[in-house]
CSV table of C-alpha atoms in Angstrom, one decimal:
chain,number,residue,atom,x,y,z
A,473,UNK,CA,-3.7,6.7,4.5
A,474,UNK,CA,-1.6,8.9,3.6
A,475,UNK,CA,0.7,11.6,4.4
A,476,UNK,CA,2.7,14.0,2.7
A,477,UNK,CA,2.7,15.7,-0.5
A,478,UNK,CA,0.9,18.1,-2.7
A,479,UNK,CA,0.5,15.8,-5.6
A,480,UNK,CA,-1.5,16.8,-8.7
A,481,UNK,CA,-5.2,17.3,-8.3
A,482,UNK,CA,-7.4,14.3,-9.0
A,483,UNK,CA,-7.9,13.7,-12.7
A,484,UNK,CA,-11.6,13.9,-12.4
A,485,UNK,CA,-13.4,15.7,-9.6
A,486,UNK,CA,-15.5,13.3,-7.6
A,487,UNK,CA,-19.2,14.0,-7.4
A,488,UNK,CA,-19.9,15.4,-3.9
A,489,UNK,CA,-22.2,13.1,-2.0
A,490,UNK,CA,-23.7,13.0,1.4
A,491,UNK,CA,-24.5,9.9,3.4
A,492,UNK,CA,-27.2,10.6,5.9
A,493,UNK,CA,-27.0,7.8,8.4
A,494,UNK,CA,-30.6,6.7,9.2
A,495,UNK,CA,-31.8,7.6,5.7
A,496,UNK,CA,-28.8,5.7,4.3
A,497,UNK,CA,-29.0,7.4,1.0
A,498,UNK,CA,-26.6,9.5,-1.0
A,499,UNK,CA,-27.8,12.9,-2.0
A,500,UNK,CA,-26.1,15.9,-3.7
A,501,UNK,CA,-24.0,17.9,-1.4
A,502,UNK,CA,-25.1,21.5,-1.1
A,503,UNK,CA,-23.2,24.5,0.2
A,504,UNK,CA,-22.9,25.3,3.9
A,505,UNK,CA,-25.4,28.2,3.8
A,506,UNK,CA,-27.1,26.9,7.0
A,507,UNK,CA,-25.9,28.9,10.0
A,508,UNK,CA,-23.7,27.1,12.4
A,509,UNK,CA,-25.6,25.6,15.3
A,510,UNK,CA,-24.5,24.4,18.7
A,511,UNK,CA,-24.5,20.7,19.6
A,512,UNK,CA,-23.3,18.7,22.6
A,513,UNK,CA,-20.5,20.4,24.5
A,514,UNK,CA,-21.0,23.7,22.7
A,515,UNK,CA,-19.6,22.4,19.5
A,516,UNK,CA,-20.6,24.5,16.5
A,517,UNK,CA,-21.8,22.5,13.5
A,518,UNK,CA,-21.8,23.7,9.9
A,519,UNK,CA,-25.2,22.2,9.3
A,520,UNK,CA,-27.6,22.2,12.2
A,521,UNK,CA,-28.2,18.8,13.7
A,522,UNK,CA,-25.6,17.1,11.4
A,523,UNK,CA,-21.9,16.2,11.8
A,524,UNK,CA,-20.6,16.8,8.3
A,525,UNK,CA,-17.6,14.6,7.6
A,526,UNK,CA,-15.3,14.8,4.6
A,527,UNK,CA,-13.8,11.5,3.4
A,528,UNK,CA,-12.1,10.2,0.3
A,529,UNK,CA,-14.2,7.3,-0.9
A,530,UNK,CA,-13.2,4.5,-1.7
A,531,UNK,CA,-10.3,3.7,0.5
A,532,UNK,CA,-11.2,0.2,1.6
A,533,UNK,CA,-11.5,-0.9,4.4
A,534,UNK,CA,-11.6,2.6,5.9
A,535,UNK,CA,-14.4,4.1,3.8
A,536,UNK,CA,-16.1,2.5,0.8
A,537,UNK,CA,-19.6,1.9,-0.5
A,538,UNK,CA,-21.4,-1.3,0.1
A,539,UNK,CA,-25.1,-1.9,-0.6
A,540,UNK,CA,-25.7,1.8,-1.1
A,541,UNK,CA,-24.0,2.7,2.2
A,542,UNK,CA,-20.6,4.2,3.1
A,543,UNK,CA,-19.1,1.8,5.6
A,544,UNK,CA,-15.6,1.0,7.0
A,545,UNK,CA,-13.3,1.5,10.0
A,546,UNK,CA,-13.3,5.3,9.7
A,547,UNK,CA,-17.1,5.4,9.3
A,548,UNK,CA,-17.6,3.4,12.5
A,549,UNK,CA,-15.6,6.0,14.4
A,550,UNK,CA,-17.4,8.9,12.6
A,551,UNK,CA,-20.7,7.4,13.7
A,552,UNK,CA,-19.6,7.3,17.3
A,553,UNK,CA,-18.5,11.0,17.2
A,554,UNK,CA,-21.8,12.0,15.7
A,555,UNK,CA,-23.6,9.9,18.4
A,556,UNK,CA,-21.8,11.7,21.2
A,557,UNK,CA,-22.7,15.0,19.6
A,558,UNK,CA,-26.3,13.9,19.4
A,559,UNK,CA,-26.1,14.6,15.7
A,560,UNK,CA,-26.9,12.9,12.4
A,561,UNK,CA,-23.8,11.8,10.4
A,562,UNK,CA,-23.4,13.1,6.9
A,563,UNK,CA,-20.4,12.0,4.8
A,564,UNK,CA,-19.2,14.2,1.9
A,565,UNK,CA,-17.1,12.3,-0.7
A,566,UNK,CA,-14.1,14.6,-1.2
A,567,UNK,CA,-10.8,14.3,-3.0
A,568,UNK,CA,-7.8,13.5,-0.8
A,569,UNK,CA,-6.1,16.5,-2.3
A,570,UNK,CA,-8.7,18.7,-0.7
A,571,UNK,CA,-8.6,16.8,2.6
A,572,UNK,CA,-4.8,16.9,3.0
A,573,UNK,CA,-4.5,20.6,2.3
A,574,UNK,CA,-7.3,21.4,4.7
A,575,UNK,CA,-9.5,23.0,2.1
A,576,UNK,CA,-12.2,20.3,2.6
A,577,UNK,CA,-12.8,21.8,6.1
A,578,UNK,CA,-14.4,24.9,4.6
A,579,UNK,CA,-17.5,22.7,4.0
A,580,UNK,CA,-17.0,20.0,6.7
A,581,UNK,CA,-16.8,19.9,10.4
A,582,UNK,CA,-14.1,17.3,10.4
A,583,UNK,CA,-12.3,15.1,7.9
A,584,UNK,CA,-11.9,11.4,8.6
A,585,UNK,CA,-10.1,9.6,5.8
A,586,UNK,CA,-7.2,7.6,7.3
A,587,UNK,CA,-5.2,10.9,7.4
A,588,UNK,CA,-1.6,10.5,8.6
A,589,UNK,CA,-0.6,13.3,11.0
A,590,UNK,CA,2.4,15.3,9.6
A,591,UNK,CA,4.0,18.6,10.6
A,592,UNK,CA,3.1,20.0,7.1
A,593,UNK,CA,-0.6,19.2,7.7
A,594,UNK,CA,-0.5,20.4,11.3
A,595,UNK,CA,0.4,23.8,9.9
A,596,UNK,CA,-3.0,24.2,8.2
A,597,UNK,CA,-5.3,22.0,10.4
A,598,UNK,CA,-5.6,20.6,13.8
A,599,UNK,CA,-5.7,16.9,14.6
A,600,UNK,CA,-7.3,14.7,17.2
A,601,UNK,CA,-5.2,12.3,19.2
A,602,UNK,CA,-4.0,9.4,17.0
A,603,UNK,CA,-6.5,6.5,16.6
A,604,UNK,CA,-4.3,4.1,14.6
A,605,UNK,CA,-0.7,3.4,13.8
A,606,UNK,CA,-0.4,2.8,10.1
A,607,UNK,CA,3.1,2.3,8.6
A,608,UNK,CA,3.9,1.4,5.0
A,609,UNK,CA,4.3,-1.9,3.3
A,610,UNK,CA,5.4,-3.2,-0.2
A,611,UNK,CA,3.2,-5.9,-1.6
A,612,UNK,CA,4.0,-7.9,-4.7
A,613,UNK,CA,3.1,-10.9,-6.7
A,614,UNK,CA,5.1,-14.1,-5.8
A,615,UNK,CA,6.1,-14.2,-9.5
A,616,UNK,CA,7.5,-10.7,-9.6
A,617,UNK,CA,10.8,-11.8,-7.9
A,618,UNK,CA,10.7,-8.6,-5.8
A,619,UNK,CA,12.3,-9.4,-2.4
A,620,UNK,CA,13.0,-5.8,-1.1
A,621,UNK,CA,12.6,-2.1,-2.0
A,622,UNK,CA,15.8,-2.1,-4.1
A,623,UNK,CA,14.5,-5.1,-6.1
A,624,UNK,CA,11.4,-3.0,-7.0
A,625,UNK,CA,13.5,-0.5,-9.0
A,626,UNK,CA,12.9,-1.0,-12.6
A,627,UNK,CA,9.7,-2.9,-11.9
A,628,UNK,CA,6.1,-1.6,-12.4
A,629,UNK,CA,5.3,-0.2,-8.9
A,630,UNK,CA,2.0,1.6,-8.1
A,631,UNK,CA,1.2,4.1,-5.4
A,632,UNK,CA,-1.8,6.3,-4.6
A,633,UNK,CA,-1.1,9.9,-5.5
A,634,UNK,CA,-0.8,12.5,-2.7
A,635,UNK,CA,0.2,9.9,-0.1
A,636,UNK,CA,3.2,8.9,2.0
A,637,UNK,CA,3.5,5.8,-0.2
A,638,UNK,CA,4.1,8.0,-3.2
A,639,UNK,CA,6.6,10.2,-1.4
A,640,UNK,CA,8.4,7.1,0.0
A,641,UNK,CA,8.7,5.6,-3.5
A,642,UNK,CA,10.1,8.9,-4.8
A,643,UNK,CA,12.6,9.1,-1.9
A,644,UNK,CA,13.8,5.5,-2.7
A,645,UNK,CA,14.3,6.3,-6.4
A,646,UNK,CA,11.3,4.4,-7.7
A,647,UNK,CA,9.5,5.9,-10.6
A,648,UNK,CA,6.1,4.7,-9.5
A,649,UNK,CA,2.8,4.8,-11.4
A,650,UNK,CA,0.3,7.0,-9.6
A,651,UNK,CA,-3.3,6.1,-9.1
A,652,UNK,CA,-6.2,8.3,-8.2
A,653,UNK,CA,-7.3,6.1,-5.3
A,654,UNK,CA,-6.3,2.8,-3.6
A,655,UNK,CA,-9.2,1.0,-5.2
A,656,UNK,CA,-7.7,1.6,-8.6
A,657,UNK,CA,-4.2,0.7,-7.2
A,658,UNK,CA,-5.4,-2.7,-5.9
A,659,UNK,CA,-7.3,-3.4,-9.2
A,660,UNK,CA,-4.1,-2.8,-11.2
A,661,UNK,CA,-2.2,-5.1,-8.9
A,662,UNK,CA,-4.7,-7.9,-9.2
A,663,UNK,CA,-5.1,-7.3,-13.0
A,664,UNK,CA,-1.3,-7.7,-13.4
A,665,UNK,CA,-0.7,-4.3,-14.9
A,666,UNK,CA,1.7,-3.5,-12.0
A,667,UNK,CA,4.1,-5.8,-10.3
A,668,UNK,CA,3.9,-4.3,-6.8
A,669,UNK,CA,2.1,-1.7,-4.7
A,670,UNK,CA,3.5,0.5,-2.0
A,671,UNK,CA,1.1,2.0,0.5
A,672,UNK,CA,-0.3,1.7,4.0
A,673,UNK,CA,-0.2,-1.7,5.7
A,674,UNK,CA,-3.8,-1.6,6.8
A,675,UNK,CA,-5.3,-1.1,3.3
A,676,UNK,CA,-2.8,-3.2,1.2
A,677,UNK,CA,-2.7,-6.0,3.8
A,678,UNK,CA,-6.4,-6.2,3.8
A,679,UNK,CA,-6.5,-6.3,0.0
A,680,UNK,CA,-4.2,-9.3,-0.3
A,681,UNK,CA,-4.7,-11.2,3.0
A,682,UNK,CA,-6.8,-14.0,1.4
A,683,UNK,CA,-4.9,-14.4,-1.9
A,684,UNK,CA,-1.8,-16.6,-1.9
A,685,UNK,CA,-0.6,-15.0,-5.1
A,686,UNK,CA,0.6,-11.9,-3.2
A,687,UNK,CA,2.9,-11.3,-0.4
A,688,UNK,CA,4.1,-8.5,1.9
A,689,UNK,CA,7.7,-8.0,0.8
A,690,UNK,CA,8.7,-5.5,3.4
A,691,UNK,CA,7.2,-3.2,6.0
A,692,UNK,CA,8.6,0.3,6.6
A,693,UNK,CA,8.3,1.8,10.1
A,694,UNK,CA,7.6,5.4,9.1
A,695,UNK,CA,5.8,6.2,12.3
A,696,UNK,CA,2.5,7.1,10.6
A,697,UNK,CA,-0.3,7.8,13.0
A,698,UNK,CA,-3.8,8.5,11.8
A,699,UNK,CA,-5.9,11.3,13.1
A,700,UNK,CA,-9.1,13.1,12.5
A,701,UNK,CA,-8.5,16.6,11.1
A,702,UNK,CA,-10.3,19.6,12.4
A,703,UNK,CA,-10.3,23.3,11.4
A,704,UNK,CA,-7.5,25.2,12.9
A,705,UNK,CA,-8.3,26.6,16.4
A,706,UNK,CA,-11.6,24.7,16.8
A,707,UNK,CA,-10.8,23.4,20.3
A,708,UNK,CA,-14.4,22.6,21.2
A,709,UNK,CA,-14.6,20.1,18.3
A,710,UNK,CA,-11.1,18.7,19.0
A,711,UNK,CA,-12.0,18.1,22.7
A,712,UNK,CA,-15.3,16.4,21.7
A,713,UNK,CA,-13.5,14.1,19.1
A,714,UNK,CA,-10.8,13.2,21.6
A,715,UNK,CA,-13.4,12.4,24.2
A,716,UNK,CA,-15.1,10.0,21.8
A,717,UNK,CA,-11.8,8.4,20.9
A,718,UNK,CA,-10.9,7.9,24.6
A,719,UNK,CA,-14.3,6.3,25.2
A,720,UNK,CA,-13.8,3.9,22.3
A,721,UNK,CA,-10.3,3.0,23.5
A,722,UNK,CA,-11.3,2.5,27.1
A,723,UNK,CA,-14.3,0.3,26.4
A,724,UNK,CA,-12.5,-1.8,23.8
A,725,UNK,CA,-14.6,-0.7,20.8
A,726,UNK,CA,-11.7,0.7,18.9
A,727,UNK,CA,-9.8,-2.6,19.1
A,728,UNK,CA,-13.0,-4.4,18.0
A,729,UNK,CA,-13.3,-2.2,14.9
A,730,UNK,CA,-9.6,-2.9,14.1
A,731,UNK,CA,-10.3,-6.7,14.3
A,732,UNK,CA,-13.5,-6.4,12.2
A,733,UNK,CA,-11.9,-4.4,9.4
A,734,UNK,CA,-8.3,-5.4,9.3
A,735,UNK,CA,-8.1,-8.8,10.8
A,736,UNK,CA,-4.5,-10.0,11.0
A,737,UNK,CA,-3.5,-7.0,8.9
A,738,UNK,CA,-4.2,-4.6,11.8
A,739,UNK,CA,-1.1,-2.9,13.2
């Protein structure tokens, strides 16, 4: 998902929730009063025995709820990081505003939420090695007549707030309607209340791939790379996360996850 910006805070704060893998149930998220405890590789965890991960849910297919569980591409990776730490995975549903500014890391060990790596964000948090390239795309209905980014001007274009899609639309002179999350953005597109959506290829490509009414108008090579964010200076956690990502790359698991969740939309 999503670089750039310090867009307006979410209109309604999401209820914080924790997914404890194994128990597979959402419970209220409490404060981090539990003293930090060491895990594999000397990593200090906020909650003993748990890898606490902040994520902005829903952002299908990266993270979303299905049958009472939080699943998705990012969640597969998060589960593997927790596995290597010999820890239980707990996912906190956070706003992307908190994630992109780094404030989410006051209560989480890492944030995994298709976060694009930018210099602005690197000033307030550290990042793992990139785990996915995810540029932007403009998708529209066939009936819209939109054939390029200039043709979208004057049309009803939607973006997710606080993302690179929102910033790109602004830079191109498009007065886009902003949505709290991509789930609402896709709903608006399919309901016909907007003519087009501008956002990351993985998510929007996935959303329209089986529907002939929609098309990818243009892709924009913005060089977005997704990374896992880590509190500034936490080198032990960064080393551990990078070790997991290398393992998943080397054994083919990461490519398998891409195929599972993105299909032909994977980039």
